[in-house]
């Protein structure tokens, strides 16, 4: 049984993050840790602006059953993060347009606006290397990076952004600040 209050929270945040272009119609993942062995994550066919109880499934981190087949393709990564980063209570993965576009021409994001500079300062851009082998390596590489990072976020060149936090409001705040800051950098470059 899926906790209805968690579903309501994740559904509302999914709609907000969809409207802000963090999630695409079928692209992205959001999850919440339920206890030390399970978490709730969106299904592979979830539509982020129309989330309901059927858009989520509960997965056991220690035992893969039939529900793993309907879960988001990102479920294995979320599970690995929850198993290795104990302060992670919520995780989101998305492809924010301005942040992801910025990764194509840069190796780091140097944020100039007040909120970006005070929240992140500089954000390294992780190069995933060979895209053909990325899904074989990503769970370990993402978890290792996040464990060593103080920002609770990871921007991956040409792929998207992973964010985790203990507090859902801080997670959403990080996503919003990073994307808005990258949008400002994009607009700034048009004035040159």
mmCIF file of C-alpha atoms in Angstrom:
data_model
loop_
_atom_site.group_PDB
_atom_site.id
_atom_site.type_symbol
_atom_site.label_atom_id
_atom_site.label_comp_id
_atom_site.label_asym_id
_atom_site.label_seq_id
_atom_site.Cartn_x
_atom_site.Cartn_y
_atom_site.Cartn_z
ATOM 1 C CA UNK A 1 0.000 0.000 0.000
ATOM 2 C CA UNK A 2 1.354 3.395 -1.003
ATOM 3 C CA UNK A 3 1.182 6.210 1.547
ATOM 4 C CA UNK A 4 -1.426 8.654 0.224
ATOM 5 C CA UNK A 5 0.141 11.751 1.790
ATOM 6 C CA UNK A 6 3.500 10.978 0.143
ATOM 7 C CA UNK A 7 1.765 10.411 -3.208
ATOM 8 C CA UNK A 8 -0.073 13.722 -2.838
ATOM 9 C CA UNK A 9 3.168 15.547 -2.010
ATOM 10 C CA UNK A 10 5.164 13.981 -4.864
ATOM 11 C CA UNK A 11 2.281 14.527 -7.315
ATOM 12 C CA UNK A 12 2.013 18.222 -6.466
ATOM 13 C CA UNK A 13 5.772 18.711 -6.718
ATOM 14 C CA UNK A 14 5.914 16.763 -9.985
ATOM 15 C CA UNK A 15 3.375 19.118 -11.536
ATOM 16 C CA UNK A 16 5.318 22.159 -10.334
ATOM 17 C CA UNK A 17 8.624 20.746 -11.576
ATOM 18 C CA UNK A 18 6.987 19.782 -14.897
ATOM 19 C CA UNK A 19 5.686 23.321 -15.356
ATOM 20 C CA UNK A 20 9.195 24.638 -14.698
ATOM 21 C CA UNK A 21 10.643 22.221 -17.312
ATOM 22 C CA UNK A 22 12.611 20.100 -14.848
ATOM 23 C CA UNK A 23 10.596 17.050 -15.939
ATOM 24 C CA UNK A 24 9.511 16.184 -19.467
ATOM 25 C CA UNK A 25 6.239 14.371 -20.182
ATOM 26 C CA UNK A 26 7.825 10.945 -19.734
ATOM 27 C CA UNK A 27 11.329 11.965 -18.746
ATOM 28 C CA UNK A 28 12.489 12.240 -15.163
ATOM 29 C CA UNK A 29 12.132 10.563 -11.793
ATOM 30 C CA UNK A 30 11.065 11.549 -8.302
ATOM 31 C CA UNK A 31 11.143 9.373 -5.211
ATOM 32 C CA UNK A 32 10.767 9.354 -1.443
ATOM 33 C CA UNK A 33 12.373 6.955 1.004
ATOM 34 C CA UNK A 34 9.712 5.189 3.082
ATOM 35 C CA UNK A 35 11.968 3.308 5.508
ATOM 36 C CA UNK A 36 15.449 1.761 5.560
ATOM 37 C CA UNK A 37 14.487 -0.887 2.954
ATOM 38 C CA UNK A 38 11.890 0.720 0.665
ATOM 39 C CA UNK A 39 11.070 3.816 -1.352
ATOM 40 C CA UNK A 40 8.301 5.178 -3.572
ATOM 41 C CA UNK A 41 9.197 6.168 -7.152
ATOM 42 C CA UNK A 42 7.260 7.083 -10.267
ATOM 43 C CA UNK A 43 6.483 4.369 -12.797
ATOM 44 C CA UNK A 44 8.136 4.292 -16.215
ATOM 45 C CA UNK A 45 4.944 5.475 -17.917
ATOM 46 C CA UNK A 46 4.169 8.290 -15.470
ATOM 47 C CA UNK A 47 3.067 11.575 -17.003
ATOM 48 C CA UNK A 48 4.476 14.235 -14.697
ATOM 49 C CA UNK A 49 1.663 16.747 -15.061
ATOM 50 C CA UNK A 50 -1.005 14.115 -14.266
ATOM 51 C CA UNK A 51 0.423 12.099 -11.377
ATOM 52 C CA UNK A 52 -1.863 9.888 -9.288
ATOM 53 C CA UNK A 53 -1.469 6.862 -7.010
ATOM 54 C CA UNK A 54 -1.169 4.696 -10.156
ATOM 55 C CA UNK A 55 1.850 6.767 -11.228
ATOM 56 C CA UNK A 56 3.943 5.442 -8.322
ATOM 57 C CA UNK A 57 5.161 2.117 -7.004
ATOM 58 C CA UNK A 58 6.879 1.039 -3.801
ATOM 59 C CA UNK A 59 10.166 -0.801 -4.267
ATOM 60 C CA UNK A 60 12.180 -2.898 -1.843
ATOM 61 C CA UNK A 61 15.871 -1.981 -2.057
ATOM 62 C CA UNK A 62 17.018 -5.462 -1.039
ATOM 63 C CA UNK A 63 14.778 -7.558 -3.260
ATOM 64 C CA UNK A 64 13.769 -6.886 -6.845
ATOM 65 C CA UNK A 65 10.290 -8.133 -7.682
ATOM 66 C CA UNK A 66 7.801 -7.501 -10.518
ATOM 67 C CA UNK A 67 7.353 -3.848 -9.472
ATOM 68 C CA UNK A 68 10.900 -3.050 -10.584
ATOM 69 C CA UNK A 69 9.779 -3.790 -14.166
ATOM 70 C CA UNK A 70 7.138 -1.027 -14.056
ATOM 71 C CA UNK A 71 9.281 1.479 -12.153
ATOM 72 C CA UNK A 72 11.195 4.369 -13.672
ATOM 73 C CA UNK A 73 14.402 3.471 -15.505
ATOM 74 C CA UNK A 74 16.133 5.563 -12.813
ATOM 75 C CA UNK A 75 14.945 3.272 -9.955
ATOM 76 C CA UNK A 76 18.265 1.431 -9.635
ATOM 77 C CA UNK A 77 20.113 4.735 -9.225
ATOM 78 C CA UNK A 78 17.670 5.961 -6.577
ATOM 79 C CA UNK A 79 18.011 2.668 -4.705
ATOM 80 C CA UNK A 80 21.810 2.885 -4.738
ATOM 81 C CA UNK A 81 21.702 6.474 -3.476
ATOM 82 C CA UNK A 82 19.295 5.580 -0.646
ATOM 83 C CA UNK A 83 21.469 2.622 0.368
ATOM 84 C CA UNK A 84 24.657 4.698 0.477
ATOM 85 C CA UNK A 85 23.621 8.236 1.420
ATOM 86 C CA UNK A 86 21.568 7.976 4.573
ATOM 87 C CA UNK A 87 20.541 11.635 4.698
ATOM 88 C CA UNK A 88 18.794 11.226 1.317
ATOM 89 C CA UNK A 89 15.040 11.197 1.943
ATOM 90 C CA UNK A 90 13.958 12.568 -1.449
ATOM 91 C CA UNK A 91 15.607 12.288 -4.878
ATOM 92 C CA UNK A 92 14.755 13.885 -8.211
ATOM 93 C CA UNK A 93 16.255 13.481 -11.666
ATOM 94 C CA UNK A 94 15.298 15.706 -14.541
ATOM 95 C CA UNK A 95 16.499 17.404 -17.675
ATOM 96 C CA UNK A 96 16.125 21.120 -16.943
ATOM 97 C CA UNK A 97 16.475 22.846 -20.301
ATOM 98 C CA UNK A 98 18.824 25.725 -19.470
ATOM 99 C CA UNK A 99 21.036 23.750 -17.099
ATOM 100 C CA UNK A 100 21.401 20.837 -19.522
ATOM 101 C CA UNK A 101 21.977 23.123 -22.523
ATOM 102 C CA UNK A 102 24.723 24.924 -20.590
ATOM 103 C CA UNK A 103 26.578 21.609 -20.152
ATOM 104 C CA UNK A 104 27.245 21.247 -23.888
ATOM 105 C CA UNK A 105 29.758 24.098 -24.021
ATOM 106 C CA UNK A 106 31.115 24.257 -20.457
ATOM 107 C CA UNK A 107 32.905 22.168 -17.823
ATOM 108 C CA UNK A 108 31.517 24.071 -14.856
ATOM 109 C CA UNK A 109 28.712 26.486 -14.113
ATOM 110 C CA UNK A 110 29.866 29.723 -12.485
ATOM 111 C CA UNK A 111 26.712 31.301 -11.143
ATOM 112 C CA UNK A 112 26.556 35.111 -11.142
ATOM 113 C CA UNK A 113 23.188 35.897 -9.595
ATOM 114 C CA UNK A 114 22.726 36.303 -5.834
ATOM 115 C CA UNK A 115 20.791 33.089 -5.172
ATOM 116 C CA UNK A 116 22.947 30.958 -7.459
ATOM 117 C CA UNK A 117 26.206 32.302 -6.075
ATOM 118 C CA UNK A 118 25.178 32.011 -2.407
ATOM 119 C CA UNK A 119 23.591 28.569 -2.794
ATOM 120 C CA UNK A 120 26.060 26.903 -5.164
ATOM 121 C CA UNK A 121 28.877 29.254 -6.137
ATOM 122 C CA UNK A 122 30.390 27.002 -8.789
ATOM 123 C CA UNK A 123 28.875 23.752 -10.019
ATOM 124 C CA UNK A 124 31.147 21.233 -11.747
ATOM 125 C CA UNK A 125 29.699 19.520 -14.811
ATOM 126 C CA UNK A 126 30.246 15.768 -14.763
ATOM 127 C CA UNK A 127 31.291 14.222 -18.075
ATOM 128 C CA UNK A 128 29.641 10.789 -18.367
ATOM 129 C CA UNK A 129 31.986 9.620 -21.106
ATOM 130 C CA UNK A 130 30.582 7.000 -23.450
ATOM 131 C CA UNK A 131 26.783 7.294 -23.589
ATOM 132 C CA UNK A 132 26.541 3.671 -24.789
ATOM 133 C CA UNK A 133 27.792 2.358 -21.445
ATOM 134 C CA UNK A 134 26.283 5.050 -19.213
ATOM 135 C CA UNK A 135 23.379 2.938 -17.918
ATOM 136 C CA UNK A 136 25.815 0.184 -16.948
ATOM 137 C CA UNK A 137 27.884 2.611 -14.849
ATOM 138 C CA UNK A 138 25.574 5.387 -13.753
ATOM 139 C CA UNK A 139 24.272 4.104 -10.394
ATOM 140 C CA UNK A 140 27.758 3.791 -8.920
ATOM 141 C CA UNK A 141 29.191 6.926 -10.535
ATOM 142 C CA UNK A 142 26.248 9.117 -9.523
ATOM 143 C CA UNK A 143 26.183 7.787 -5.962
ATOM 144 C CA UNK A 144 29.956 8.195 -5.537
ATOM 145 C CA UNK A 145 29.815 11.749 -6.875
ATOM 146 C CA UNK A 146 26.862 12.750 -4.684
ATOM 147 C CA UNK A 147 28.444 11.187 -1.609
ATOM 148 C CA UNK A 148 31.583 13.288 -2.114
ATOM 149 C CA UNK A 149 29.704 16.487 -3.024
ATOM 150 C CA UNK A 150 28.468 19.024 -0.493
ATOM 151 C CA UNK A 151 25.876 20.506 -2.847
ATOM 152 C CA UNK A 152 23.558 17.451 -2.873
ATOM 153 C CA UNK A 153 23.344 17.845 -6.643
ATOM 154 C CA UNK A 154 25.019 16.579 -9.778
ATOM 155 C CA UNK A 155 24.851 18.141 -13.221
ATOM 156 C CA UNK A 156 25.693 15.603 -15.926
ATOM 157 C CA UNK A 157 26.780 16.767 -19.384
ATOM 158 C CA UNK A 158 24.039 16.139 -21.946
ATOM 159 C CA UNK A 159 21.980 14.011 -19.546
ATOM 160 C CA UNK A 160 20.448 16.107 -16.771
ATOM 161 C CA UNK A 161 20.549 16.842 -13.069
ATOM 162 C CA UNK A 162 20.306 14.662 -9.960
ATOM 163 C CA UNK A 163 19.323 16.283 -6.664
ATOM 164 C CA UNK A 164 18.700 14.756 -3.241
ATOM 165 C CA UNK A 165 17.851 16.144 0.161
ATOM 166 C CA UNK A 166 16.434 15.286 3.543
ATOM 167 C CA UNK A 167 13.846 18.049 3.138
ATOM 168 C CA UNK A 168 11.636 18.138 0.040
ATOM 169 C CA UNK A 169 11.442 21.941 0.093
ATOM 170 C CA UNK A 170 15.249 22.212 0.001
ATOM 171 C CA UNK A 171 15.338 19.788 -2.934
ATOM 172 C CA UNK A 172 12.846 21.871 -4.929
ATOM 173 C CA UNK A 173 14.684 25.063 -3.950
ATOM 174 C CA UNK A 174 17.997 23.667 -5.265
ATOM 175 C CA UNK A 175 16.365 22.657 -8.551
ATOM 176 C CA UNK A 176 14.698 26.053 -9.000
ATOM 177 C CA UNK A 177 17.778 28.108 -8.127
ATOM 178 C CA UNK A 178 20.074 26.112 -10.402
ATOM 179 C CA UNK A 179 17.720 26.275 -13.390
ATOM 180 C CA UNK A 180 16.875 29.964 -12.903
ATOM 181 C CA UNK A 181 20.571 30.804 -12.562
ATOM 182 C CA UNK A 182 21.394 28.937 -15.777
ATOM 183 C CA UNK A 183 18.525 30.705 -17.504
ATOM 184 C CA UNK A 184 19.991 34.047 -16.422
ATOM 185 C CA UNK A 185 23.403 32.989 -17.782
ATOM 186 C CA UNK A 186 21.741 32.134 -21.096
ATOM 187 C CA UNK A 187 19.984 35.496 -21.267
ATOM 188 C CA UNK A 188 23.199 37.281 -20.241
ATOM 189 C CA UNK A 189 25.072 35.665 -23.154
ATOM 190 C CA UNK A 190 22.528 37.094 -25.615
ATOM 191 C CA UNK A 191 23.540 40.647 -24.622
ATOM 192 C CA UNK A 192 27.123 40.217 -25.840
#
